[in-house]
Coordinates of N, CA and C and ligand atoms in Angstrom, one line a residue:
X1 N 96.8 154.1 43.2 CA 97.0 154.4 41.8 C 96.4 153.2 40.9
X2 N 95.7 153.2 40.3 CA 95.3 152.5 39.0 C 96.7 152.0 37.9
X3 N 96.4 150.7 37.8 CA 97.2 150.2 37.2 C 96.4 149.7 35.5
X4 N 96.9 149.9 34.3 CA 96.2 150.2 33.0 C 96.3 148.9 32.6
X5 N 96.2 147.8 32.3 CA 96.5 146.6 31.5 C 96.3 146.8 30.4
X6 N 96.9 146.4 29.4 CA 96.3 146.3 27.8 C 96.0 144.9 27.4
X7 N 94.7 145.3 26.8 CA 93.6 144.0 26.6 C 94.5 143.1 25.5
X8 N 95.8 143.3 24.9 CA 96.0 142.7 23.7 C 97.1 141.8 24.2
X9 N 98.3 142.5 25.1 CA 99.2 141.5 25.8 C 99.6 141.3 27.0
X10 N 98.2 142.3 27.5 CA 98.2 142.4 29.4 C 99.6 143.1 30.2
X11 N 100.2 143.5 29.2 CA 101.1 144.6 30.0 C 101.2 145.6 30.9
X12 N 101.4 145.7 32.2 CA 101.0 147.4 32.8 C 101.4 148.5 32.5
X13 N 102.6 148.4 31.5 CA 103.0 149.4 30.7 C 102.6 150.6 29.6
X14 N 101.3 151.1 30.4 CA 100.5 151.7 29.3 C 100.3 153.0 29.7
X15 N 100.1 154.2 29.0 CA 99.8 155.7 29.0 C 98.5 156.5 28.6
X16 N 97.8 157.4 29.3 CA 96.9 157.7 28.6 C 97.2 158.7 27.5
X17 N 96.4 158.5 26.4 CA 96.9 158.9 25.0 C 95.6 159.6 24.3
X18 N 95.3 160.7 24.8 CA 94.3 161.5 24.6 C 92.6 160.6 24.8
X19 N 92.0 161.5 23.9 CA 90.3 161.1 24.2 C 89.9 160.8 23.0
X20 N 88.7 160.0 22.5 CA 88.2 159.7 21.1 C 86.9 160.6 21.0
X21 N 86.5 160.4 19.6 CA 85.0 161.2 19.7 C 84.2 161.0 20.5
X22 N 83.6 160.6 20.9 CA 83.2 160.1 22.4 C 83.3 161.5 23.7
X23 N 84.7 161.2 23.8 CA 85.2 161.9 24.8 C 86.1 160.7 26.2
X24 N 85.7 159.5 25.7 CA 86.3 158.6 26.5 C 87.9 158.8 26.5
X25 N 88.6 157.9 27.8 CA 90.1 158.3 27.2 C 91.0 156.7 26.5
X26 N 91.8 157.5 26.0 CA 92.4 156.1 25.0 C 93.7 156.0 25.6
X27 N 94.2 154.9 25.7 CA 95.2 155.1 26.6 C 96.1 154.0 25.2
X28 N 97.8 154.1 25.4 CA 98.9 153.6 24.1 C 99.3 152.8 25.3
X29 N 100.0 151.3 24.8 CA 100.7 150.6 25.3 C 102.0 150.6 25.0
X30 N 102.8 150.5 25.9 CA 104.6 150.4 25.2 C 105.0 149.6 25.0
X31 N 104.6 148.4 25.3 CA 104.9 147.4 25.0 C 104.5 146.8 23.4
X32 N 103.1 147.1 22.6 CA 102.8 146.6 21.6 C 102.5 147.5 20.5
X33 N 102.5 148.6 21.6 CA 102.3 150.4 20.6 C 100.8 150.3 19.9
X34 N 99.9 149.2 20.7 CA 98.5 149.5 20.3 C 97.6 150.6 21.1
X35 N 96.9 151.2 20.5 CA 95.8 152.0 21.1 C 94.2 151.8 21.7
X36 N 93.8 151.6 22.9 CA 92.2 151.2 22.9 C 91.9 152.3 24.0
X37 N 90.9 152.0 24.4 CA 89.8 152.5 25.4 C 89.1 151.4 26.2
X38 N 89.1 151.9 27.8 CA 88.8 151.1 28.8 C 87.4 151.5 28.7
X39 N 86.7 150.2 29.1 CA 85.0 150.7 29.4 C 84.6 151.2 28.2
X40 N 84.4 150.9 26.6 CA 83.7 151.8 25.7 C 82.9 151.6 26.0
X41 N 81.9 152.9 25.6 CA 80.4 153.0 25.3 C 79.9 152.1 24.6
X42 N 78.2 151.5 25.4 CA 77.8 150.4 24.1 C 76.9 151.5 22.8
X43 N 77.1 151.1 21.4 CA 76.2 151.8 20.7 C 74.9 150.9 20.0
X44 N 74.9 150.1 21.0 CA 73.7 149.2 20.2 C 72.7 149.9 20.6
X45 N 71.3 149.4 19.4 CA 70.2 150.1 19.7 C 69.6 149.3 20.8
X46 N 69.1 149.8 22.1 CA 68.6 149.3 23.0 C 66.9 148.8 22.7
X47 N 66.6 147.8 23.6 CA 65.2 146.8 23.2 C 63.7 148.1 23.2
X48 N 64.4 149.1 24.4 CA 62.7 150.0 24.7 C 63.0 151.0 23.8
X49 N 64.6 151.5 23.0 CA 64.6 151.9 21.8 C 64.3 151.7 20.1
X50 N 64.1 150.5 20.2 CA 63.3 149.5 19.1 C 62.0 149.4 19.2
X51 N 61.5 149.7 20.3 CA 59.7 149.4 20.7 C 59.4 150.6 20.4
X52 N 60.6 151.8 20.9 CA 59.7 152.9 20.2 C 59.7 153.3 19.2
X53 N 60.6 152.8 18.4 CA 60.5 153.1 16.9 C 59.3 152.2 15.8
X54 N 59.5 150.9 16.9 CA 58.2 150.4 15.8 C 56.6 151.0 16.2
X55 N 56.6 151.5 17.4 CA 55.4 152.3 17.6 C 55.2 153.5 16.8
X56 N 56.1 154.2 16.6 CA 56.0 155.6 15.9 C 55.9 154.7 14.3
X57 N 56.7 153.5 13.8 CA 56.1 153.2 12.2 C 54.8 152.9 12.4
X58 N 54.4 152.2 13.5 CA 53.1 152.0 13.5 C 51.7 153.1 13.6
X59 N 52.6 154.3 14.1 CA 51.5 155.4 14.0 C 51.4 156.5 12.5
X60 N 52.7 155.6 11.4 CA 52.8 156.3 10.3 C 53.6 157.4 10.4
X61 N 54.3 157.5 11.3 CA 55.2 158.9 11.5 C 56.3 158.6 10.6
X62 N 56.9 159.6 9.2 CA 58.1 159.4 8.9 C 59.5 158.9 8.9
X63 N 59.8 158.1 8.1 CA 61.0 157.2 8.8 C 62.4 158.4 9.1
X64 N 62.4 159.8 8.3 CA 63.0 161.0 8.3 C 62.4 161.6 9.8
X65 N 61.3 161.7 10.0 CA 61.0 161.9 11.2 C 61.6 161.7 12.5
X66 N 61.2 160.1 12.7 CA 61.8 159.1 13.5 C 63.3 159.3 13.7
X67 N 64.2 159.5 12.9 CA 65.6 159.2 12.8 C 65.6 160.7 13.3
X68 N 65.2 161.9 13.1 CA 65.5 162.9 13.5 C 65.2 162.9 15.3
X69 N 63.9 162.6 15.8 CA 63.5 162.6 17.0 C 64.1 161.7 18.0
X70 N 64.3 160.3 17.3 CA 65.2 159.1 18.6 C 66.7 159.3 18.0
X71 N 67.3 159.8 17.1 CA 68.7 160.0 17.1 C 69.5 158.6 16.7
X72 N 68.7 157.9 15.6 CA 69.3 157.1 15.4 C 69.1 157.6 13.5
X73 N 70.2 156.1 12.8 CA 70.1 156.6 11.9 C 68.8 155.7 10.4
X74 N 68.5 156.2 9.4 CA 67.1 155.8 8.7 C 67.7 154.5 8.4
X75 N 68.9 153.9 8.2 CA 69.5 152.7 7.9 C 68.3 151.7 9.2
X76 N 68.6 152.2 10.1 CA 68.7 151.3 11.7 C 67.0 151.0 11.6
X77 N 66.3 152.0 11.4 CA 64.7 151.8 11.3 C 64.5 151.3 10.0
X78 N 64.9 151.2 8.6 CA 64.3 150.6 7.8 C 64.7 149.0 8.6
X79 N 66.2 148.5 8.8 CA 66.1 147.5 9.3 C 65.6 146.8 10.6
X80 N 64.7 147.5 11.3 CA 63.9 147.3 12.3 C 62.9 146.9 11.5
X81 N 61.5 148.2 10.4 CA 60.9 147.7 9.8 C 60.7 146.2 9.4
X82 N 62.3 146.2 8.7 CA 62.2 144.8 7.7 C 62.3 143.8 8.6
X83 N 62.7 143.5 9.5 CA 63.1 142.5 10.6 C 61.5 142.7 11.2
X84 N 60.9 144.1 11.9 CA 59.2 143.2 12.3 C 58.4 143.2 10.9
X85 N 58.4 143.1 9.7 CA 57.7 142.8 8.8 C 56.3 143.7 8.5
X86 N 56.8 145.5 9.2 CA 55.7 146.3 9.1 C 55.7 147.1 7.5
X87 N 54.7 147.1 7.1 CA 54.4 147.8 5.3 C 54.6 149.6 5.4
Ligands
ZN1 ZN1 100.1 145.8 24.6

């Protein structure tokens, strides 16, 4: 059996307490009555997903484009733009 610790006061006294958008599960502590998730997903944009976004501004493709096809959002690619200094 798996024993749950909660990351806030390391208690084993914890329950699984449904799933988040995600789909991950969230588990409640009894002890502090806070709620988290083990293992979250990372949502950062990854380095070979940055390379291809500045490739596609570099071939002039739409920043509406871009955001539709890699699934990120036009925020994330203007600040990519601005951070490599492409026109
Ligand atoms: Zn706790």
């Amino acid at each position: 059996m798996i024993v749950i610790t909660c990351p806030y006061c390391q208690s084993p006294d914890c329950i699984k307490f449904g799933s988040n958008g995600s789909g991950s599960a969230r588990c409640r502590c009894h002890a502090c009555t806070k709620t988290f998730t083990l293992n979250p997903k990372s949502r950062a944009v990854t380095p070979q997903k940055e390379a291809d976004i500045v490739a596609c501004l570099q071939e002039r493709i739409s920043q509406r484009g871009i955001a539709r096809a890699l699934k990120v959002s036009r925020l994330t690619i203007r600040q990519i733009r601005k951070k490599t200094l492409l026109t």
